[in-house]
Structure formats: structure tokens, C-alpha cells
């Protein structure tokens, strides 16, 4: 990305640009080995019913524990994987791992998986998802795919086919990071979204002023009118939970409830919840 300054003059890469580029190249190279070396895993963050407090879904979030660099954030390596094309293999692997984990959960607990636009436009993308479901023995209605506005705004036939094919199979779609892009509303009508996830920035803006709260309220009202559920992302405090519930959100997700946890902990959370709601006669009394 060297900038041109006037006639035939090209600025050199600054040290910061160079090290950034080097890091991206390293990540690109290391990512190819990461899958084979077992450095990647899929974690799960609960999505909670704001009225009953029960877990309604888990969102699958990829984690990379690099042997030298430590934990790398998906916000850093997913864009690199998208640029190199590795996202297709990586994404299919994530869907399969997540589906295998979800196959052990109760039937009414949904699995949410993030999909990159690159993955969706790849040939055979819908088939790859269906194959993962089949291999994991997870019914299609248990899966919800989280996509962002950039996906639906690309107006490509590949995207439309992808959504149509999987919807027909029973897979559901959620609109992720709502409010951060154009938030053009036309596509809400065109595509079968069952859920809208309000971006974390609105939740963190709740303390600051009344605007975020008014926006959350308006989006919730729209969701209700369109028969879509509204999820508030990034809930970190009880005050935020109370505020978004009051504003009409039905579902919530965030560190207040839990961070993303490994699959065995997700199962443990579900087991505990089942025990808590079991008839009293079969409940084990602890601490007595
Ligand atoms: P996203 O899909 O919007 O996921 C929500 C992000 O918010 C996650 O970050 C999650 O850990 C974080 N988060 C959840 N609750 C809180 C909270 O209370 N406070 C704060 N500050 N953050 C919270 P994460 O796991 O780092 O992922 C970042 C983004 O990377 C995701 O945003 C998604 O766009 C992408 N990503 C993550 N996993 C995958 C994946 O498996 N496939 C694809 N294609 N993208 C992924
Ligand atoms: Mg998401
Ligand atoms: Mg999001
Ligand atoms: Mg995001």
C-alpha cells in the first residue's frame, strides 16, 4: 500500500507498515500449520433468554493458542485467513467441530456459527455446511448461521443461493453486528432472518447517553413487528442486562453471563441448568 507522492515518487514503507506486513505474513504461514498442530479450538459463549435466564444457544467462537505468539484474536487472524483463502478450510473445520459439540446438547439449544463472506461465496459452500451437519448428526434446525450486512449487501447470486438452499434445509440465519454498517433495512424483508444481533457498541454506549437506549428500543420494536428475536451483544454488567431487557431485547450475550468456554464447560453449564430445573424429587441437595 505504498502511497504515490507526486510524479513518479513513491513513499517507502514505514517501519510500522513493514512490521505489520511481516506479522500478517507470519500469521498466514503459521495458520497453515495451526490446524494440523492442534493449535486451534472452538469455544462456546452462551446466549441467554433475558426473561427466564436459561441458555437458548451457544455461539461458536474460534480460538488460536499460538505456541510462540500466545493467544491470537480472531479479529486479527480471520481477516488474514480471508485474504489468503484459508478461511474456507478453517471455516468448514469450525462448523464441523461446533456441530459435533452441539450434537450432545439438548434439542432446544441452538448452535450459532459465524460465517465469513468469502466462505459463503465459495463454490459448494452450502453443501459443505450440510455435510458437516450430516457428519456430526446435528439436525439442520439446530444450526443458526451468523452473517453480517456485507454478506447480504453484495447482491451476488452465490450468496442468494447459499441462503436459499440452507433455509430450505431448515438452517436459520441471524444478522450479526447490526448497526455498525449501513443498516439498510431493505434486505430484512428479502432474507429470512430469525434474529438480529445488536452490536456491542450500542450496549457499551448505554451508560454514556440516552441515544443508544433509544436505538436499542427502536430495533427491538422493529424485531417484534417482523417476528425476529433481538439479541444484545457484549453485556458486561447487570445494569446493561436490565437496560436492554427493559428496551425490549429478548436475548442477551456477554461476559456478565459467561465468556466463551471450551465444549466440556458448555456441556457442564447445560447439565447444571438441567439439574436446576429438574423436578425436586430427583434434585440432588448439596451443601447440607
Ligand atoms: P462476533 O461474531 O460479533 O462475536 C462476538 C465477539 O464479542 C466475540 O469476540 C466475543 O468473545 C466478544 N464478546 C462477547 N461478550 C463480550 C463482552 O461482554 N464484552 C466484550 N468486550 N466482548 C465480548 P471474538 O471471539 O474475539 O471474535 C471477534 C470476531 O471474530 C467475531 O465477532 C467474528 O466476527 C469473528 N469470529 C470469531 N470466531 C469466528 C469463526 O469461527 N468464524 C468466523 N468467520 N469469524 C469468527
Ligand atoms: Mg457472531
Ligand atoms: Mg457480533
Ligand atoms: Mg463482530
mmCIF file of C-alpha atoms and ligand atoms in Angstrom:
data_model
loop_
_atom_site.group_PDB
_atom_site.id
_atom_site.type_symbol
_atom_site.label_atom_id
_atom_site.label_comp_id
_atom_site.label_asym_id
_atom_site.label_seq_id
_atom_site.Cartn_x
_atom_site.Cartn_y
_atom_site.Cartn_z
ATOM 1 C CA UNK A 1 0.000 0.000 0.000
ATOM 2 C CA UNK A 2 2.787 2.440 -0.793
ATOM 3 C CA UNK A 3 1.428 5.905 -1.450
ATOM 4 C CA UNK A 4 2.331 7.871 -4.514
ATOM 5 C CA UNK A 5 3.600 11.366 -3.841
ATOM 6 C CA UNK A 6 3.520 13.429 -6.964
ATOM 7 C CA UNK A 7 5.234 12.439 -10.203
ATOM 8 C CA UNK A 8 6.858 9.004 -10.008
ATOM 9 C CA UNK A 9 7.686 9.426 -6.352
ATOM 10 C CA UNK A 10 6.742 6.548 -4.117
ATOM 11 C CA UNK A 11 6.968 6.706 -0.335
ATOM 12 C CA UNK A 12 8.836 3.895 1.362
ATOM 13 C CA UNK A 13 7.098 1.575 3.758
ATOM 14 C CA UNK A 14 7.282 2.961 7.265
ATOM 15 C CA UNK A 15 8.692 0.610 9.934
ATOM 16 C CA UNK A 16 5.193 0.230 11.369
ATOM 17 C CA UNK A 17 3.784 -0.767 7.977
ATOM 18 C CA UNK A 18 6.625 -3.224 7.448
ATOM 19 C CA UNK A 19 6.259 -4.969 10.797
ATOM 20 C CA UNK A 20 2.504 -5.103 10.289
ATOM 21 C CA UNK A 21 3.034 -6.749 6.923
ATOM 22 C CA UNK A 22 5.603 -9.157 8.343
ATOM 23 C CA UNK A 23 3.218 -10.143 11.112
ATOM 24 C CA UNK A 24 0.406 -10.781 8.633
ATOM 25 C CA UNK A 25 2.725 -12.939 6.514
ATOM 26 C CA UNK A 26 3.770 -14.898 9.601
ATOM 27 C CA UNK A 27 0.173 -15.434 10.603
ATOM 28 C CA UNK A 28 -0.681 -16.569 7.097
ATOM 29 C CA UNK A 29 2.151 -19.123 7.128
ATOM 30 C CA UNK A 30 1.535 -20.308 10.692
ATOM 31 C CA UNK A 31 -2.186 -20.713 10.104
ATOM 32 C CA UNK A 32 -1.493 -23.450 7.558
ATOM 33 C CA UNK A 33 0.254 -25.472 10.274
ATOM 34 C CA UNK A 34 -2.070 -24.488 13.101
ATOM 35 C CA UNK A 35 -4.870 -26.844 12.155
ATOM 36 C CA UNK A 36 -2.519 -29.819 11.823
ATOM 37 C CA UNK A 37 -0.743 -28.929 15.065
ATOM 38 C CA UNK A 38 -3.977 -28.751 17.044
ATOM 39 C CA UNK A 39 -3.444 -25.105 17.973
ATOM 40 C CA UNK A 40 -6.993 -24.088 17.122
ATOM 41 C CA UNK A 41 -10.120 -24.823 19.053
ATOM 42 C CA UNK A 42 -13.738 -23.804 19.057
ATOM 43 C CA UNK A 43 -15.141 -22.195 22.195
ATOM 44 C CA UNK A 44 -18.786 -21.508 23.011
ATOM 45 C CA UNK A 45 -20.445 -18.456 24.517
ATOM 46 C CA UNK A 46 -23.976 -18.803 25.905
ATOM 47 C CA UNK A 47 -26.861 -16.726 24.548
ATOM 48 C CA UNK A 48 -29.349 -16.336 27.354
ATOM 49 C CA UNK A 49 -33.109 -15.764 27.484
ATOM 50 C CA UNK A 50 -33.369 -12.419 29.270
ATOM 51 C CA UNK A 51 -36.681 -13.344 30.896
ATOM 52 C CA UNK A 52 -36.094 -16.907 32.094
ATOM 53 C CA UNK A 53 -32.305 -16.772 32.404
ATOM 54 C CA UNK A 54 -31.981 -20.048 30.536
ATOM 55 C CA UNK A 55 -29.400 -20.808 27.857
ATOM 56 C CA UNK A 56 -31.061 -20.787 24.461
ATOM 57 C CA UNK A 57 -27.985 -21.029 22.255
ATOM 58 C CA UNK A 58 -24.209 -21.038 22.171
ATOM 59 C CA UNK A 59 -22.166 -19.027 19.690
ATOM 60 C CA UNK A 60 -19.105 -20.862 18.387
ATOM 61 C CA UNK A 61 -16.008 -18.636 18.525
ATOM 62 C CA UNK A 62 -12.681 -19.832 17.196
ATOM 63 C CA UNK A 63 -9.595 -19.623 19.418
ATOM 64 C CA UNK A 64 -5.943 -19.891 18.403
ATOM 65 C CA UNK A 65 -3.321 -20.620 21.019
ATOM 66 C CA UNK A 66 -0.096 -19.984 19.153
ATOM 67 C CA UNK A 67 2.955 -21.763 20.633
ATOM 68 C CA UNK A 68 5.151 -18.611 20.466
ATOM 69 C CA UNK A 69 2.807 -15.671 19.973
ATOM 70 C CA UNK A 70 0.318 -16.694 22.652
ATOM 71 C CA UNK A 71 -3.404 -16.322 22.111
ATOM 72 C CA UNK A 72 -4.271 -14.617 18.841
ATOM 73 C CA UNK A 73 -7.600 -12.798 18.460
ATOM 74 C CA UNK A 74 -9.970 -13.843 15.669
ATOM 75 C CA UNK A 75 -10.219 -10.157 14.751
ATOM 76 C CA UNK A 76 -6.558 -10.388 13.774
ATOM 77 C CA UNK A 77 -6.291 -13.790 12.074
ATOM 78 C CA UNK A 78 -9.737 -14.158 10.437
ATOM 79 C CA UNK A 79 -9.043 -11.232 8.046
ATOM 80 C CA UNK A 80 -5.681 -12.820 7.164
ATOM 81 C CA UNK A 81 -7.396 -16.164 6.557
ATOM 82 C CA UNK A 82 -9.950 -14.386 4.370
ATOM 83 C CA UNK A 83 -7.246 -12.761 2.299
ATOM 84 C CA UNK A 84 -5.299 -15.997 1.794
ATOM 85 C CA UNK A 85 -8.359 -18.148 1.189
ATOM 86 C CA UNK A 86 -7.550 -20.326 4.211
ATOM 87 C CA UNK A 87 -10.899 -19.263 5.702
ATOM 88 C CA UNK A 88 -12.663 -21.879 3.589
ATOM 89 C CA UNK A 89 -10.832 -24.851 5.105
ATOM 90 C CA UNK A 90 -10.768 -23.183 8.510
ATOM 91 C CA UNK A 91 -14.458 -22.284 8.383
ATOM 92 C CA UNK A 92 -15.517 -25.782 7.388
ATOM 93 C CA UNK A 93 -13.418 -27.190 10.202
ATOM 94 C CA UNK A 94 -15.048 -24.791 12.698
ATOM 95 C CA UNK A 95 -18.562 -25.717 11.546
ATOM 96 C CA UNK A 96 -17.810 -29.416 11.927
ATOM 97 C CA UNK A 97 -16.199 -29.088 15.377
ATOM 98 C CA UNK A 98 -19.037 -26.900 16.599
ATOM 99 C CA UNK A 99 -21.718 -29.212 15.198
ATOM 100 C CA UNK A 100 -20.089 -32.228 16.856
ATOM 101 C CA UNK A 101 -20.170 -30.439 20.207
ATOM 102 C CA UNK A 102 -23.769 -29.275 19.741
ATOM 103 C CA UNK A 103 -24.936 -32.801 18.949
ATOM 104 C CA UNK A 104 -24.516 -33.524 22.705
ATOM 105 C CA UNK A 105 -26.739 -30.636 23.816
ATOM 106 C CA UNK A 106 -30.488 -30.730 24.455
ATOM 107 C CA UNK A 107 -32.537 -30.431 21.275
ATOM 108 C CA UNK A 108 -33.809 -26.932 22.079
ATOM 109 C CA UNK A 109 -30.334 -25.430 22.408
ATOM 110 C CA UNK A 110 -29.234 -23.763 19.179
ATOM 111 C CA UNK A 111 -25.724 -23.647 17.756
ATOM 112 C CA UNK A 112 -24.715 -20.308 16.248
ATOM 113 C CA UNK A 113 -21.765 -20.266 13.839
ATOM 114 C CA UNK A 114 -20.152 -17.198 12.246
ATOM 115 C CA UNK A 115 -19.610 -17.355 8.506
ATOM 116 C CA UNK A 116 -17.251 -15.198 6.525
ATOM 117 C CA UNK A 117 -18.492 -13.645 3.248
ATOM 118 C CA UNK A 118 -15.594 -15.371 1.452
ATOM 119 C CA UNK A 119 -16.752 -18.738 2.759
ATOM 120 C CA UNK A 120 -20.299 -18.126 1.575
ATOM 121 C CA UNK A 121 -19.242 -17.195 -1.947
ATOM 122 C CA UNK A 122 -17.007 -20.269 -2.308
ATOM 123 C CA UNK A 123 -18.322 -22.959 -4.664
ATOM 124 C CA UNK A 124 -20.096 -25.737 -2.757
ATOM 125 C CA UNK A 125 -20.452 -23.612 0.389
ATOM 126 C CA UNK A 126 -23.992 -24.751 1.195
ATOM 127 C CA UNK A 127 -23.055 -28.372 0.615
ATOM 128 C CA UNK A 128 -20.080 -28.023 2.967
ATOM 129 C CA UNK A 129 -22.421 -26.882 5.760
ATOM 130 C CA UNK A 130 -24.880 -29.698 5.080
ATOM 131 C CA UNK A 131 -22.047 -32.247 5.037
ATOM 132 C CA UNK A 132 -20.796 -31.022 8.407
ATOM 133 C CA UNK A 133 -24.307 -31.362 9.839
ATOM 134 C CA UNK A 134 -24.625 -34.866 8.467
ATOM 135 C CA UNK A 135 -21.214 -35.932 9.739
ATOM 136 C CA UNK A 136 -21.951 -34.525 13.196
ATOM 137 C CA UNK A 137 -25.525 -35.857 13.131
ATOM 138 C CA UNK A 138 -26.872 -32.438 14.013
ATOM 139 C CA UNK A 139 -30.359 -31.643 12.623
ATOM 140 C CA UNK A 140 -30.383 -28.549 10.388
ATOM 141 C CA UNK A 141 -32.938 -26.739 12.571
ATOM 142 C CA UNK A 142 -30.404 -26.689 15.411
ATOM 143 C CA UNK A 143 -27.991 -24.553 13.382
ATOM 144 C CA UNK A 144 -28.090 -20.810 13.008
ATOM 145 C CA UNK A 145 -25.595 -19.030 10.781
ATOM 146 C CA UNK A 146 -24.474 -15.545 11.780
ATOM 147 C CA UNK A 147 -23.747 -13.309 8.845
ATOM 148 C CA UNK A 148 -23.062 -9.604 8.602
ATOM 149 C CA UNK A 149 -24.564 -6.944 6.395
ATOM 150 C CA UNK A 150 -21.647 -7.025 3.985
ATOM 151 C CA UNK A 151 -22.798 -10.512 3.009
ATOM 152 C CA UNK A 152 -26.333 -9.551 2.053
ATOM 153 C CA UNK A 153 -25.316 -6.266 0.503
ATOM 154 C CA UNK A 154 -23.045 -7.924 -2.055
ATOM 155 C CA UNK A 155 -26.150 -8.896 -4.086
ATOM 156 C CA UNK A 156 -24.327 -11.870 -5.585
ATOM 157 C CA UNK A 157 -26.335 -14.826 -6.869
ATOM 158 C CA UNK A 158 -23.942 -17.132 -4.962
ATOM 159 C CA UNK A 159 -24.975 -15.547 -1.670
ATOM 160 C CA UNK A 160 -28.677 -15.646 -2.506
ATOM 161 C CA UNK A 161 -28.395 -19.324 -3.496
ATOM 162 C CA UNK A 162 -26.497 -20.145 -0.340
ATOM 163 C CA UNK A 163 -29.134 -18.590 1.900
ATOM 164 C CA UNK A 164 -31.998 -20.125 -0.058
ATOM 165 C CA UNK A 165 -30.536 -23.638 -0.139
ATOM 166 C CA UNK A 166 -29.782 -23.723 3.559
ATOM 167 C CA UNK A 167 -33.056 -22.079 4.578
ATOM 168 C CA UNK A 168 -34.898 -24.753 2.669
ATOM 169 C CA UNK A 169 -32.918 -27.374 4.573
ATOM 170 C CA UNK A 170 -34.059 -25.772 7.845
ATOM 171 C CA UNK A 171 -30.958 -23.806 8.806
ATOM 172 C CA UNK A 172 -31.704 -20.379 10.315
ATOM 173 C CA UNK A 173 -29.911 -17.073 9.823
ATOM 174 C CA UNK A 174 -29.005 -14.280 12.195
ATOM 175 C CA UNK A 175 -27.834 -10.811 11.245
ATOM 176 C CA UNK A 176 -24.647 -10.075 13.211
ATOM 177 C CA UNK A 177 -23.185 -6.718 14.317
ATOM 178 C CA UNK A 178 -26.373 -4.844 13.450
ATOM 179 C CA UNK A 179 -25.943 -1.092 13.442
ATOM 180 C CA UNK A 180 -22.271 -0.978 12.511
ATOM 181 C CA UNK A 181 -22.668 -0.897 8.727
ATOM 182 C CA UNK A 182 -25.235 0.718 6.502
ATOM 183 C CA UNK A 183 -28.172 -0.823 8.344
ATOM 184 C CA UNK A 184 -30.134 -0.642 5.144
ATOM 185 C CA UNK A 185 -33.455 -2.219 6.009
ATOM 186 C CA UNK A 186 -34.498 -3.497 2.593
ATOM 187 C CA UNK A 187 -32.782 -6.843 2.960
ATOM 188 C CA UNK A 188 -34.545 -7.645 6.238
ATOM 189 C CA UNK A 189 -37.579 -8.240 4.108
ATOM 190 C CA UNK A 190 -35.722 -10.079 1.375
ATOM 191 C CA UNK A 191 -33.858 -12.583 3.531
ATOM 192 C CA UNK A 192 -35.265 -14.903 6.175
ATOM 193 C CA UNK A 193 -33.506 -13.585 9.290
ATOM 194 C CA UNK A 194 -34.819 -15.002 12.542
ATOM 195 C CA UNK A 195 -32.554 -12.945 14.753
ATOM 196 C CA UNK A 196 -30.820 -9.614 14.809
ATOM 197 C CA UNK A 197 -27.763 -9.150 16.980
ATOM 198 C CA UNK A 198 -27.320 -5.559 18.089
ATOM 199 C CA UNK A 199 -23.654 -4.685 18.088
ATOM 200 C CA UNK A 200 -21.768 -4.350 21.324
ATOM 201 C CA UNK A 201 -21.024 -0.673 20.638
ATOM 202 C CA UNK A 202 -24.667 0.209 21.380
ATOM 203 C CA UNK A 203 -24.605 -1.706 24.642
ATOM 204 C CA UNK A 204 -21.382 -0.053 25.796
ATOM 205 C CA UNK A 205 -22.905 3.285 24.816
ATOM 206 C CA UNK A 206 -25.798 2.693 27.216
ATOM 207 C CA UNK A 207 -24.149 4.405 30.172
ATOM 208 C CA UNK A 208 -22.979 7.337 28.094
ATOM 209 C CA UNK A 209 -26.304 8.671 26.990
ATOM 210 C CA UNK A 210 -29.886 8.052 26.010
ATOM 211 C CA UNK A 211 -29.287 7.671 22.264
ATOM 212 C CA UNK A 212 -28.091 4.064 22.407
ATOM 213 C CA UNK A 213 -31.047 3.130 24.547
ATOM 214 C CA UNK A 214 -33.453 4.725 22.053
ATOM 215 C CA UNK A 215 -31.765 2.831 19.214
ATOM 216 C CA UNK A 216 -31.996 -0.491 21.047
ATOM 217 C CA UNK A 217 -35.653 0.236 21.788
ATOM 218 C CA UNK A 218 -36.381 1.032 18.139
ATOM 219 C CA UNK A 219 -34.574 -2.063 16.844
ATOM 220 C CA UNK A 220 -36.432 -4.227 19.403
ATOM 221 C CA UNK A 221 -39.775 -2.808 18.289
ATOM 222 C CA UNK A 222 -38.863 -3.481 14.684
ATOM 223 C CA UNK A 223 -37.849 -7.033 15.595
ATOM 224 C CA UNK A 224 -41.158 -7.620 17.285
ATOM 225 C CA UNK A 225 -43.067 -6.316 14.273
ATOM 226 C CA UNK A 226 -41.060 -8.506 11.906
ATOM 227 C CA UNK A 227 -41.203 -11.555 14.186
ATOM 228 C CA UNK A 228 -37.459 -11.591 14.764
ATOM 229 C CA UNK A 229 -35.672 -12.024 18.042
ATOM 230 C CA UNK A 230 -33.301 -9.294 19.153
ATOM 231 C CA UNK A 231 -30.042 -10.242 20.815
ATOM 232 C CA UNK A 232 -27.990 -7.699 22.749
ATOM 233 C CA UNK A 233 -24.264 -8.437 22.419
ATOM 234 C CA UNK A 234 -21.491 -7.542 24.831
ATOM 235 C CA UNK A 235 -23.464 -7.391 28.088
ATOM 236 C CA UNK A 236 -20.882 -6.890 30.804
ATOM 237 C CA UNK A 237 -22.870 -5.520 33.736
ATOM 238 C CA UNK A 238 -26.169 -6.167 35.464
ATOM 239 C CA UNK A 239 -27.199 -2.583 34.653
ATOM 240 C CA UNK A 240 -26.725 -3.276 30.941
ATOM 241 C CA UNK A 241 -28.718 -6.514 31.217
ATOM 242 C CA UNK A 242 -31.568 -4.660 32.914
ATOM 243 C CA UNK A 243 -31.440 -1.821 30.384
ATOM 244 C CA UNK A 244 -31.587 -3.990 27.266
ATOM 245 C CA UNK A 245 -34.317 -6.168 28.749
ATOM 246 C CA UNK A 246 -36.304 -3.047 29.523
ATOM 247 C CA UNK A 247 -35.681 -1.817 25.973
ATOM 248 C CA UNK A 248 -37.307 -4.967 24.598
ATOM 249 C CA UNK A 249 -34.427 -7.324 23.771
ATOM 250 C CA UNK A 250 -35.365 -10.954 24.318
ATOM 251 C CA UNK A 251 -31.891 -12.482 24.301
ATOM 252 C CA UNK A 252 -28.535 -11.440 25.691
ATOM 253 C CA UNK A 253 -24.915 -12.437 25.376
ATOM 254 C CA UNK A 254 -21.819 -11.188 27.135
ATOM 255 C CA UNK A 255 -19.267 -11.517 29.876
ATOM 256 C CA UNK A 256 -21.902 -10.755 32.502
ATOM 257 C CA UNK A 257 -23.260 -14.258 31.807
ATOM 258 C CA UNK A 258 -20.119 -16.007 30.614
ATOM 259 C CA UNK A 259 -17.136 -15.711 28.315
ATOM 260 C CA UNK A 260 -16.711 -18.247 25.532
ATOM 261 C CA UNK A 261 -15.776 -21.554 27.165
ATOM 262 C CA UNK A 262 -14.426 -24.901 25.912
ATOM 263 C CA UNK A 263 -17.004 -27.504 24.860
ATOM 264 C CA UNK A 264 -16.800 -29.530 28.082
ATOM 265 C CA UNK A 265 -17.655 -26.428 30.107
ATOM 266 C CA UNK A 266 -20.562 -25.610 27.805
ATOM 267 C CA UNK A 267 -21.897 -29.071 28.490
ATOM 268 C CA UNK A 268 -21.359 -28.625 32.197
ATOM 269 C CA UNK A 269 -23.384 -25.390 32.136
ATOM 270 C CA UNK A 270 -26.216 -27.203 30.371
ATOM 271 C CA UNK A 271 -26.066 -30.152 32.791
ATOM 272 C CA UNK A 272 -26.224 -27.816 35.775
ATOM 273 C CA UNK A 273 -29.128 -25.960 34.277
ATOM 274 C CA UNK A 274 -30.989 -29.211 33.627
ATOM 275 C CA UNK A 275 -30.382 -30.303 37.226
ATOM 276 C CA UNK A 276 -31.627 -26.934 38.490
ATOM 277 C CA UNK A 277 -34.871 -27.236 36.560
ATOM 278 C CA UNK A 278 -35.421 -30.944 37.249
ATOM 279 C CA UNK A 279 -38.380 -31.954 39.448
ATOM 280 C CA UNK A 280 -37.493 -31.512 43.145
ATOM 281 C CA UNK A 281 -37.804 -35.230 43.825
ATOM 282 C CA UNK A 282 -34.851 -36.026 41.594
ATOM 283 C CA UNK A 283 -32.802 -32.982 42.503
ATOM 284 C CA UNK A 284 -29.672 -33.667 44.482
ATOM 285 C CA UNK A 285 -29.385 -31.495 47.550
ATOM 286 C CA UNK A 286 -25.939 -30.129 48.007
ATOM 287 C CA UNK A 287 -24.227 -28.254 50.762
ATOM 288 C CA UNK A 288 -26.217 -29.925 53.516
HETATM 289 P P1 LIG B 1 -18.804 -11.569 16.684
HETATM 290 O O1 LIG B 1 -19.356 -12.669 15.870
HETATM 291 O O2 LIG B 1 -19.591 -10.316 16.774
HETATM 292 O O3 LIG B 1 -18.553 -12.199 18.121
HETATM 293 C C1 LIG B 1 -18.715 -11.517 19.334
HETATM 294 C C2 LIG B 1 -17.392 -11.091 19.901
HETATM 295 O O4 LIG B 1 -17.605 -10.334 21.103
HETATM 296 C C3 LIG B 1 -16.503 -12.247 20.335
HETATM 297 O O5 LIG B 1 -15.151 -11.844 20.140
HETATM 298 C C4 LIG B 1 -16.788 -12.364 21.808
HETATM 299 O O6 LIG B 1 -15.772 -13.036 22.542
HETATM 300 C C5 LIG B 1 -16.888 -10.910 22.175
HETATM 301 N N1 LIG B 1 -17.649 -10.685 23.390
HETATM 302 C C6 LIG B 1 -18.679 -11.415 23.873
HETATM 303 N N2 LIG B 1 -19.169 -10.889 25.009
HETATM 304 C C7 LIG B 1 -18.426 -9.789 25.267
HETATM 305 C C8 LIG B 1 -18.450 -8.798 26.313
HETATM 306 O O7 LIG B 1 -19.270 -8.832 27.224
HETATM 307 N N3 LIG B 1 -17.535 -7.789 26.229
HETATM 308 C C9 LIG B 1 -16.622 -7.718 25.222
HETATM 309 N N4 LIG B 1 -15.766 -6.707 25.223
HETATM 310 N N5 LIG B 1 -16.577 -8.631 24.213
HETATM 311 C C10 LIG B 1 -17.471 -9.644 24.244
HETATM 312 P P2 LIG B 1 -14.069 -12.795 19.476
HETATM 313 O O8 LIG B 1 -14.287 -14.208 19.905
HETATM 314 O O9 LIG B 1 -12.746 -12.187 19.710
HETATM 315 O O10 LIG B 1 -14.437 -12.709 17.936
HETATM 316 C C11 LIG B 1 -14.369 -11.496 17.253
HETATM 317 C C12 LIG B 1 -14.983 -11.615 15.879
HETATM 318 O O11 LIG B 1 -14.215 -12.524 15.074
HETATM 319 C C13 LIG B 1 -16.400 -12.160 15.893
HETATM 320 O O12 LIG B 1 -17.337 -11.148 16.167
HETATM 321 C C14 LIG B 1 -16.498 -12.695 14.487
HETATM 322 O O13 LIG B 1 -16.773 -11.664 13.582
HETATM 323 C C15 LIG B 1 -15.093 -13.208 14.245
HETATM 324 N N6 LIG B 1 -15.075 -14.658 14.549
HETATM 325 C C16 LIG B 1 -14.904 -15.287 15.727
HETATM 326 N N7 LIG B 1 -14.981 -16.620 15.573
HETATM 327 C C17 LIG B 1 -15.229 -16.837 14.254
HETATM 328 C C18 LIG B 1 -15.419 -18.025 13.463
HETATM 329 O O14 LIG B 1 -15.436 -19.155 13.961
HETATM 330 N N8 LIG B 1 -15.612 -17.833 12.116
HETATM 331 C C19 LIG B 1 -15.654 -16.592 11.551
HETATM 332 N N9 LIG B 1 -15.846 -16.488 10.227
HETATM 333 N N10 LIG B 1 -15.488 -15.477 12.263
HETATM 334 C C20 LIG B 1 -15.279 -15.590 13.611
HETATM 335 MG MG1 LIG B 2 -21.196 -13.522 15.793
HETATM 336 MG MG1 LIG B 3 -21.408 -9.595 16.676
HETATM 337 MG MG1 LIG B 4 -18.139 -8.727 15.414
#
